[in-house]
mmCIF file of N, CA and C in Angstrom:
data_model
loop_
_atom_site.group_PDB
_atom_site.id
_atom_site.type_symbol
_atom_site.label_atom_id
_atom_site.label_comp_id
_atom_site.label_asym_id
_atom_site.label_seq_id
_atom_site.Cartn_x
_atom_site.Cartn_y
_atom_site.Cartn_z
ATOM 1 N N UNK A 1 0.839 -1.183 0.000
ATOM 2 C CA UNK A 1 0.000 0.000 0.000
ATOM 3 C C UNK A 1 0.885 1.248 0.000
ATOM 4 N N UNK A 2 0.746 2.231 -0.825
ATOM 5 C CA UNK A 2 1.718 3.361 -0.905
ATOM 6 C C UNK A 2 1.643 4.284 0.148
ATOM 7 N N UNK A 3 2.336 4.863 0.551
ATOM 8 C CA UNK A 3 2.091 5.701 1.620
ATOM 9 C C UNK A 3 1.831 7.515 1.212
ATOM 10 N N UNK A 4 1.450 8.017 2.326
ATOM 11 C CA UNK A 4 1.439 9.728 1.885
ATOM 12 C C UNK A 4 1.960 10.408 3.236
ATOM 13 N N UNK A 5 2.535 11.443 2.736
ATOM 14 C CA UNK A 5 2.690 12.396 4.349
ATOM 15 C C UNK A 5 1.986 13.098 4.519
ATOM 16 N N UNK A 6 1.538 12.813 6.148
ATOM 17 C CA UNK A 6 0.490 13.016 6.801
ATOM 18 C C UNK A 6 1.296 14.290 7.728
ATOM 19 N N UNK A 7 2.021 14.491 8.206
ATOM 20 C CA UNK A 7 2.943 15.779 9.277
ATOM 21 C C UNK A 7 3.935 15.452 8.235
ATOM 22 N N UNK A 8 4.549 16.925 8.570
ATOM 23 C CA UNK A 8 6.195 17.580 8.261
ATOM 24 C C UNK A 8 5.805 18.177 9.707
ATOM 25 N N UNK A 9 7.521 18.224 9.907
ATOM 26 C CA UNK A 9 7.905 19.557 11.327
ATOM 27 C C UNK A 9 9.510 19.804 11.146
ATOM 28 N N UNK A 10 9.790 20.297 11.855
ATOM 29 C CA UNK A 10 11.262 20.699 12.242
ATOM 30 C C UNK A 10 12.040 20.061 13.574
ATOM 31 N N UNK A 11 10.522 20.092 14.344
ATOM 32 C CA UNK A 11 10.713 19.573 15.927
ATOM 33 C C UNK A 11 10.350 18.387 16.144
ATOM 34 N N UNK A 12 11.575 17.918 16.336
ATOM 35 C CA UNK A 12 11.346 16.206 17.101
ATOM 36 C C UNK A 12 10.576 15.750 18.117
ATOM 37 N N UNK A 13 10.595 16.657 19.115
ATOM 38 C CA UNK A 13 9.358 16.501 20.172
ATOM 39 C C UNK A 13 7.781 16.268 19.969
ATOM 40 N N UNK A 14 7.636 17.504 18.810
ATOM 41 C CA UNK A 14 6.247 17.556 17.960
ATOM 42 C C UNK A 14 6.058 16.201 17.750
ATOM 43 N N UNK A 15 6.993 15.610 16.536
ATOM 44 C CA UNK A 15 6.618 14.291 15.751
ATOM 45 C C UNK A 15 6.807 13.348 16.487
ATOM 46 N N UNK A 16 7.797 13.407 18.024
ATOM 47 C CA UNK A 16 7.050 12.003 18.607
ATOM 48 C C UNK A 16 5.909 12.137 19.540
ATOM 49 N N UNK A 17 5.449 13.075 19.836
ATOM 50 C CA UNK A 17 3.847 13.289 20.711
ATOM 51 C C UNK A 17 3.317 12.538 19.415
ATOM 52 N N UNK A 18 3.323 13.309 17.993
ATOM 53 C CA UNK A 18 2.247 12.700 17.081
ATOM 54 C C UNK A 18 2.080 11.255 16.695
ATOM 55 N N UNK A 19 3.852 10.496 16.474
ATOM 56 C CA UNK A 19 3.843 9.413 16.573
ATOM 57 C C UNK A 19 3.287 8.324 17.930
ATOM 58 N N UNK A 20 2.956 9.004 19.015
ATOM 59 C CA UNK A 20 2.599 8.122 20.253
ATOM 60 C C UNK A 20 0.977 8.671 20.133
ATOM 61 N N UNK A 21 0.701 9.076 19.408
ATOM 62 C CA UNK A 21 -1.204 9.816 18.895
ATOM 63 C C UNK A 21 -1.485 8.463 17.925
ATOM 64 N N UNK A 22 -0.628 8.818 17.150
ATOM 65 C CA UNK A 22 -0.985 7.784 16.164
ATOM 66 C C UNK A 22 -1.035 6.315 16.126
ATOM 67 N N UNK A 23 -0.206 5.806 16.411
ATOM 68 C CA UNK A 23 -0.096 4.293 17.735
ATOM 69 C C UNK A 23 -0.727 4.276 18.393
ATOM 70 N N UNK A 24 -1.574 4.843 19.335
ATOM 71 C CA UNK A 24 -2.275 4.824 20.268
ATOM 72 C C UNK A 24 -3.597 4.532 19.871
ATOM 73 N N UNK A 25 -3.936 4.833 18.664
ATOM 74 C CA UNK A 25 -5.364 4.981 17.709
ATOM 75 C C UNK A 25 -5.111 3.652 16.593
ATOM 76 N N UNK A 26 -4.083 3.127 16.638
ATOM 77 C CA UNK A 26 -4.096 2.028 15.639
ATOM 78 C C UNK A 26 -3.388 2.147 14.642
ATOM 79 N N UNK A 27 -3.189 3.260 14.235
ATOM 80 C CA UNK A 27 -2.732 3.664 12.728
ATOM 81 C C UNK A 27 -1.123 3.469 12.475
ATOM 82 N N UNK A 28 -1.116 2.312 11.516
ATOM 83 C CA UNK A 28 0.185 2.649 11.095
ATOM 84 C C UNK A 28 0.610 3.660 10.053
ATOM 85 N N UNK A 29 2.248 4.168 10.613
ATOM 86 C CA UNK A 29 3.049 4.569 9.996
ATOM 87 C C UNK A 29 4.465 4.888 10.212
ATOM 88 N N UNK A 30 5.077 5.377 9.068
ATOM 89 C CA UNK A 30 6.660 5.577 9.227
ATOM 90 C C UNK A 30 7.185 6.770 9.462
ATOM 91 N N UNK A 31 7.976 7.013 10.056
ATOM 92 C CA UNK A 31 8.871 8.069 10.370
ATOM 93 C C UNK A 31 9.765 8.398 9.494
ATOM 94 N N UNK A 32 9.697 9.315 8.866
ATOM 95 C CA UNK A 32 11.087 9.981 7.501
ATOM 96 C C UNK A 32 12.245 10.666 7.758
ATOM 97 N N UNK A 33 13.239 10.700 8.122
ATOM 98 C CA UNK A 33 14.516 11.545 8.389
ATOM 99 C C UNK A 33 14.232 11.740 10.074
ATOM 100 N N UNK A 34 14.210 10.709 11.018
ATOM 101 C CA UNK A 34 13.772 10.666 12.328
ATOM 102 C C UNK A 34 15.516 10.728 12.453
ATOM 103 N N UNK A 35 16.343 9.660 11.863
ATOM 104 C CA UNK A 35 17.172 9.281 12.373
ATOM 105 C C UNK A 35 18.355 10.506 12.124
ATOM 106 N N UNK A 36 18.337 11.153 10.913
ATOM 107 C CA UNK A 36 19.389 12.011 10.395
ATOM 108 C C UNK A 36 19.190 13.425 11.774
ATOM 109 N N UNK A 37 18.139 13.922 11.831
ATOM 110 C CA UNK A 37 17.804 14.905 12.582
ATOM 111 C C UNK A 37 18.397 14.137 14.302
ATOM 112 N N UNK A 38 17.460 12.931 14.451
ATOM 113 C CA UNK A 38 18.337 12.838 15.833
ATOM 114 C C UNK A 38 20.007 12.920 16.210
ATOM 115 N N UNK A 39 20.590 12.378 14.891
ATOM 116 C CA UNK A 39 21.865 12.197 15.352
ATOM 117 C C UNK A 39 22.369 13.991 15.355
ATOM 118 N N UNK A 40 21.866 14.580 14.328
ATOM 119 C CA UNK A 40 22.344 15.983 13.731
ATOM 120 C C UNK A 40 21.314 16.923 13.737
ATOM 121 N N UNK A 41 20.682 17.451 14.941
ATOM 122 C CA UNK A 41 19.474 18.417 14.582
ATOM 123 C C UNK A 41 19.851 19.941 13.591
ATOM 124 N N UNK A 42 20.510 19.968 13.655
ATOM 125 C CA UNK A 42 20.917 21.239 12.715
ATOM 126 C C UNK A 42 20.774 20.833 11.464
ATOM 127 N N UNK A 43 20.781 19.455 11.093
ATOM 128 C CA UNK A 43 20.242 19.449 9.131
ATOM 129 C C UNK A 43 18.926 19.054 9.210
ATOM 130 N N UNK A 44 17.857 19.041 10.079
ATOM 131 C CA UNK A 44 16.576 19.080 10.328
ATOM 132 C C UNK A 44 16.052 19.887 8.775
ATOM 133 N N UNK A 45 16.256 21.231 8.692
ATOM 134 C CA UNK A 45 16.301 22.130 7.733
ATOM 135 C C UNK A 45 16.278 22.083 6.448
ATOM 136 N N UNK A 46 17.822 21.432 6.409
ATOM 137 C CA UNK A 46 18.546 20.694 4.852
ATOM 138 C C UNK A 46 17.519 19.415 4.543
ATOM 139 N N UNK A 47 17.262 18.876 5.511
ATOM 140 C CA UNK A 47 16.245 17.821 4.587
ATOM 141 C C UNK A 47 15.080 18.142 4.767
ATOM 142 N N UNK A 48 14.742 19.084 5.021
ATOM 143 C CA UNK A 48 13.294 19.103 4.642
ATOM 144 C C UNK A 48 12.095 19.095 6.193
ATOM 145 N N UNK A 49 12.780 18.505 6.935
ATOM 146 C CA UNK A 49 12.385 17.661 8.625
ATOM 147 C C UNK A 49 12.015 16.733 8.295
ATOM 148 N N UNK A 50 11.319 15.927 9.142
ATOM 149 C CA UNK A 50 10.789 15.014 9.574
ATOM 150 C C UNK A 50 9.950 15.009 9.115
ATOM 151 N N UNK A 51 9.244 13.435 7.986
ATOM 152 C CA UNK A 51 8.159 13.671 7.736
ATOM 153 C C UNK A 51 7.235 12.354 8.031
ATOM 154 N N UNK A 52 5.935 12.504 8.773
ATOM 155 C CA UNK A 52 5.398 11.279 9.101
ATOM 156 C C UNK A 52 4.147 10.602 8.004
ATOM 157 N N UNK A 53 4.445 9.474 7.438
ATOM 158 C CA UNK A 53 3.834 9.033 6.420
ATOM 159 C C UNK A 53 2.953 7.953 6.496
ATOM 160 N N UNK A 54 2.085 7.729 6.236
ATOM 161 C CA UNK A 54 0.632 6.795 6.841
ATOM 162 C C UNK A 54 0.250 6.269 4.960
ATOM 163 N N UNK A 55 -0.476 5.238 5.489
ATOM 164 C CA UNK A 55 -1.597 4.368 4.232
ATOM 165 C C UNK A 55 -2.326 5.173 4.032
ATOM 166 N N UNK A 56 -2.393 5.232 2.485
ATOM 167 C CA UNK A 56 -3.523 6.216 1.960
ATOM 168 C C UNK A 56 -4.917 5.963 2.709
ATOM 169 N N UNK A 57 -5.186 4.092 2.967
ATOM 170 C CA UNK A 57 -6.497 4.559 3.625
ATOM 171 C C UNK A 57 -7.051 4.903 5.137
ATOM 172 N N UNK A 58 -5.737 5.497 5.631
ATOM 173 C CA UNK A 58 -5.348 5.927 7.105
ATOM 174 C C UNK A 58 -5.379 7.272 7.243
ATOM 175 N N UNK A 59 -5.249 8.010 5.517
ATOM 176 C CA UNK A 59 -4.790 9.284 5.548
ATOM 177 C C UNK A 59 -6.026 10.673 6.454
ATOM 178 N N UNK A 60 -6.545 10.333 5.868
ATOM 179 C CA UNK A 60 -7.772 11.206 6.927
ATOM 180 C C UNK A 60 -8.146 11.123 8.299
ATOM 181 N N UNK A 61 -7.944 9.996 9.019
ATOM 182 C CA UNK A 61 -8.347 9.892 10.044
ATOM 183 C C UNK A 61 -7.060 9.864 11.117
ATOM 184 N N UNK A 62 -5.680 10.268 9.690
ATOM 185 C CA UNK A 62 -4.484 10.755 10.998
ATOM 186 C C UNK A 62 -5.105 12.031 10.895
ATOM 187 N N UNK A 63 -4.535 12.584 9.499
ATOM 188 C CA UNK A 63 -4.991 14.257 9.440
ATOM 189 C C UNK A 63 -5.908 14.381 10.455
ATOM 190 N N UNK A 64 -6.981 14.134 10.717
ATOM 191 C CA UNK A 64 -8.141 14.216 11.562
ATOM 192 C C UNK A 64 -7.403 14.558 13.087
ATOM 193 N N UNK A 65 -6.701 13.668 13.297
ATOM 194 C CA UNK A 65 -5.864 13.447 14.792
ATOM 195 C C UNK A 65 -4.870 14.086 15.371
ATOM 196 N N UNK A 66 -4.230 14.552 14.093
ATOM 197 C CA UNK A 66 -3.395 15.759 14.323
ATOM 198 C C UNK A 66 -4.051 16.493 14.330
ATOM 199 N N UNK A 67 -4.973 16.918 13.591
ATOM 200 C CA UNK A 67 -5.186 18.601 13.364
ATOM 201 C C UNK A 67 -5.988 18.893 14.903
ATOM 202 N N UNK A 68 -6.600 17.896 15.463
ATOM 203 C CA UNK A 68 -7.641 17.890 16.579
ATOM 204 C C UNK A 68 -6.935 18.295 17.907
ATOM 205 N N UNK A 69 -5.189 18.650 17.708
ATOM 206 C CA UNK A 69 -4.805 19.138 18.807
ATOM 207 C C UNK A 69 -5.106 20.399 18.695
ATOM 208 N N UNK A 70 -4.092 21.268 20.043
ATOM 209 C CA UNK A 70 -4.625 22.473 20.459
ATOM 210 C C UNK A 70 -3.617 23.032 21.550
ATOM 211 N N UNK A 71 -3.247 24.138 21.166
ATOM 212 C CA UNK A 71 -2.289 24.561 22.309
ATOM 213 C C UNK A 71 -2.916 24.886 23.803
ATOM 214 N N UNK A 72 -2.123 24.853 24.403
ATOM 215 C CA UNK A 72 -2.117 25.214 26.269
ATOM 216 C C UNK A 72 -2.889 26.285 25.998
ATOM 217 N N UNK A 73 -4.373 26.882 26.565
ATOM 218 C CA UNK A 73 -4.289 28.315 27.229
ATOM 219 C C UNK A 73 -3.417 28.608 27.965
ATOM 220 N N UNK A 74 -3.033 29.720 28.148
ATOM 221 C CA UNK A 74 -2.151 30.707 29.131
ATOM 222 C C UNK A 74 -0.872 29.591 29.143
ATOM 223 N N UNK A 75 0.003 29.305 28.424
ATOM 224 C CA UNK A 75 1.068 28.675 28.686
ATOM 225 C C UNK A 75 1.802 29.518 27.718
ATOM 226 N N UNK A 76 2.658 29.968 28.227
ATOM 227 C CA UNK A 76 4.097 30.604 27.936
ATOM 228 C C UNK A 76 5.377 30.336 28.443
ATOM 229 N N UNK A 77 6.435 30.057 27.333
ATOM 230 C CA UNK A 77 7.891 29.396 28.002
ATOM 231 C C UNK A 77 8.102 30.893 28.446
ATOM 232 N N UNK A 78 9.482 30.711 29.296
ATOM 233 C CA UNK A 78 10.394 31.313 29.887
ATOM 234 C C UNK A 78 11.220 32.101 28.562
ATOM 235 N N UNK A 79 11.377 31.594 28.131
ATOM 236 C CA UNK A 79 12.613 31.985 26.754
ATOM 237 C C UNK A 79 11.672 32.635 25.946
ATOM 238 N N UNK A 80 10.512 32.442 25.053
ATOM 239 C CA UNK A 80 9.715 33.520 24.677
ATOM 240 C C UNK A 80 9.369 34.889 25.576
ATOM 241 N N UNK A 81 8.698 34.511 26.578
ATOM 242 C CA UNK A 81 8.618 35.773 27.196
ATOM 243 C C UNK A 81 10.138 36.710 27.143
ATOM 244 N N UNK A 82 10.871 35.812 27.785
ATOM 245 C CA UNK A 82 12.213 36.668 27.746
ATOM 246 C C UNK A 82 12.879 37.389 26.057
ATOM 247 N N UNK A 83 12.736 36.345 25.636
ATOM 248 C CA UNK A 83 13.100 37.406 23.846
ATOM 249 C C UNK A 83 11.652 38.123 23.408
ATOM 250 N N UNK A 84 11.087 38.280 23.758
ATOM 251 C CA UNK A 84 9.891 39.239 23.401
ATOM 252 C C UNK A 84 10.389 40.620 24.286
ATOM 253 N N UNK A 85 10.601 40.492 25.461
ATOM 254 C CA UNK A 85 11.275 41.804 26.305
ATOM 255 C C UNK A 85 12.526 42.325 25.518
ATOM 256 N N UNK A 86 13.650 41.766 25.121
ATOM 257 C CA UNK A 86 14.420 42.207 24.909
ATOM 258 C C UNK A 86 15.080 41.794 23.244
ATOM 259 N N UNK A 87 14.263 41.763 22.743
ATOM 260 C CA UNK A 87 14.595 41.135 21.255
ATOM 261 C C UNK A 87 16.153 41.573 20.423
ATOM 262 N N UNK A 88 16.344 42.289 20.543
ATOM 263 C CA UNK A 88 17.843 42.878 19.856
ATOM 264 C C UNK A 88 18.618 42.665 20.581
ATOM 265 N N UNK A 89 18.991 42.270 22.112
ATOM 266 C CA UNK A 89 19.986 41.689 22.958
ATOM 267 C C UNK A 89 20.166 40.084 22.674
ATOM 268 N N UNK A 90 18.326 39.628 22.288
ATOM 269 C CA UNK A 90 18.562 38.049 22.584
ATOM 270 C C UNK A 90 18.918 37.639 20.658
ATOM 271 N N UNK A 91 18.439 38.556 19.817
ATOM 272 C CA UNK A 91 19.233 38.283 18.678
ATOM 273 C C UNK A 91 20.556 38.323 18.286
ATOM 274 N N UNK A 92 21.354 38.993 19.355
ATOM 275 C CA UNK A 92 23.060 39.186 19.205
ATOM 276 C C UNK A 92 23.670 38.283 19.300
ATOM 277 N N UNK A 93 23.138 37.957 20.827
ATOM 278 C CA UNK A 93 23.074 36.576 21.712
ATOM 279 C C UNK A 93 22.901 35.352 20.689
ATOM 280 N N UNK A 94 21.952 35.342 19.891
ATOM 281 C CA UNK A 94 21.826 33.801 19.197
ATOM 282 C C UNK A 94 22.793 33.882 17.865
ATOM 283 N N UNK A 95 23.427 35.323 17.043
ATOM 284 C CA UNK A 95 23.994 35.200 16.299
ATOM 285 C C UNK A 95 25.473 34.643 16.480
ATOM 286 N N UNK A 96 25.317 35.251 17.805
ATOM 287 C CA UNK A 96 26.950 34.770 18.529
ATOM 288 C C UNK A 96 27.550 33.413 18.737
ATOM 289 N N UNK A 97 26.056 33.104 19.045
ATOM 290 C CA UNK A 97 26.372 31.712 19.659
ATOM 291 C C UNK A 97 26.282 30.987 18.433
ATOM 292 N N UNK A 98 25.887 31.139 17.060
ATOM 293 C CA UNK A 98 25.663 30.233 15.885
ATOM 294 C C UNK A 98 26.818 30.657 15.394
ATOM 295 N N UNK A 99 27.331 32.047 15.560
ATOM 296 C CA UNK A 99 28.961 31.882 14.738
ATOM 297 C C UNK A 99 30.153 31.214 15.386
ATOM 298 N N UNK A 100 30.311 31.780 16.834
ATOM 299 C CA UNK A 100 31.200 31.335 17.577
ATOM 300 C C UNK A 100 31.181 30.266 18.353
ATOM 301 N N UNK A 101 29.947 29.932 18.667
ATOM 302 C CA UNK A 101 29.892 28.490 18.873
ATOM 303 C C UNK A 101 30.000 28.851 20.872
ATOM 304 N N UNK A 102 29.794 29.659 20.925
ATOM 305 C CA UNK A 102 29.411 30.322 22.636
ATOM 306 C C UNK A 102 28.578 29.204 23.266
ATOM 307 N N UNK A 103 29.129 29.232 24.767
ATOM 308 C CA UNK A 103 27.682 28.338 25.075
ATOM 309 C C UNK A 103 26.901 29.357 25.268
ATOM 310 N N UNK A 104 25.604 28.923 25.825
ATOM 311 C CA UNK A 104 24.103 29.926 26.083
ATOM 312 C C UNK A 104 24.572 30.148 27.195
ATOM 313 N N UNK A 105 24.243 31.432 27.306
ATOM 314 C CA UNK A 105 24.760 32.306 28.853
ATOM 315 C C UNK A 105 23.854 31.726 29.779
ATOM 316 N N UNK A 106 24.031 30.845 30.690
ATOM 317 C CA UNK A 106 22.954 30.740 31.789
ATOM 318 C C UNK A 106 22.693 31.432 32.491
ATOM 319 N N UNK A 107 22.930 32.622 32.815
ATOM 320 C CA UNK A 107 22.382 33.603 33.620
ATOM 321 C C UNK A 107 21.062 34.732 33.113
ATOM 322 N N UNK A 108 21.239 34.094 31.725
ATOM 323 C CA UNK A 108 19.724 34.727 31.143
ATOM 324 C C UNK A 108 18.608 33.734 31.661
ATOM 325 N N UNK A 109 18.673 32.630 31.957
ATOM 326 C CA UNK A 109 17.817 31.812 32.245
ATOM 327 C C UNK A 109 17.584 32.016 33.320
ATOM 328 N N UNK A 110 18.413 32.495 34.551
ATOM 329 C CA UNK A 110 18.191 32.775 35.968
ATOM 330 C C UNK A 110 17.766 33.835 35.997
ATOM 331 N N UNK A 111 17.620 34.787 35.386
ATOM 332 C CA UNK A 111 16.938 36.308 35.764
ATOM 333 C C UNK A 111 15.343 35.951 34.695
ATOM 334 N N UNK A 112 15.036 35.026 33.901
ATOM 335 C CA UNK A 112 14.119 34.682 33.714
ATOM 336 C C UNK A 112 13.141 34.009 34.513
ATOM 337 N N UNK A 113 13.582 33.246 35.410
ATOM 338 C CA UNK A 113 12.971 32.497 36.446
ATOM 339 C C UNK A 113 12.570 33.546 37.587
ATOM 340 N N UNK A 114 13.793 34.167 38.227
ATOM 341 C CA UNK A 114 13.335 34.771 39.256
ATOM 342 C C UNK A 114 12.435 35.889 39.037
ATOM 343 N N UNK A 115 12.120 36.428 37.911
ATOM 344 C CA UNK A 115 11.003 37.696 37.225
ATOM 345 C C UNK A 115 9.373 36.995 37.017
ATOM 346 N N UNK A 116 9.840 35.403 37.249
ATOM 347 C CA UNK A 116 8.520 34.686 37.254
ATOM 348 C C UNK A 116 7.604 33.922 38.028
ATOM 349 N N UNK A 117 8.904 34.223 39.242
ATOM 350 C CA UNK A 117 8.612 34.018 40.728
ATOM 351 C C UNK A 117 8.316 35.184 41.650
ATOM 352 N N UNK A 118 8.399 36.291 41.351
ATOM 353 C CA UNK A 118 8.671 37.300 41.798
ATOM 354 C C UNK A 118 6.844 37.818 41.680
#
């Protein structure tokens, strides 16, 4: 039976919530560039991501299963809020760290926390 893709993403986390959706409901399918992205998430991109591919006569009732999620009300990370405050500091910050290979300053993460405890 030929298959079709049912998800693309970028994020590995995404496609295995969807892959443990989809198993869970019966439906088979395969995982596309699972393995290249795990070993190397930075060519996530170059190929295209991850793409999850199901039996044509499966195809609707994944679509169906994915699309039927739904984000958190009121859930916001730490790291969005924080680059939304300061966007031209935290863009320097990420150019730096993609040229020079910097680690991530952890002390942005600690003045993020305590502004959310506070």
């Amino acid at each position: 039976m030929p298959h079709v893709i049912a998800h693309t993403s970028l994020m590995l986390p995404e496609i295995l919530v969807i892959e443990s959706l989809l198993q869970a409901h019966g439906i088979r399918f395969v995982t596309a560039g699972k393995d290249i992205v795990t070993q190397c998430p930075h060519f996530a991109v170059l190929f295209g991501g991850i793409s999850i591919l199901v039996e044509e006569e499966d195809f609707e009732n994944a679509r169906t299963l994915i699309a039927d999620t739904h984000d958190v009300p009121g859930y916001k990370s730490i790291e969005s809020d924080g680059f939304e405050k300061h966007p031209i500091r935290n863009s320097v910050l990420a150019f730096l760290i993609l040229i020079m290979g910097a680690p991530f300053p952890f002390w942005y993460r600690r003045a993020g926390s305590r502004s959310a405890s506070i």
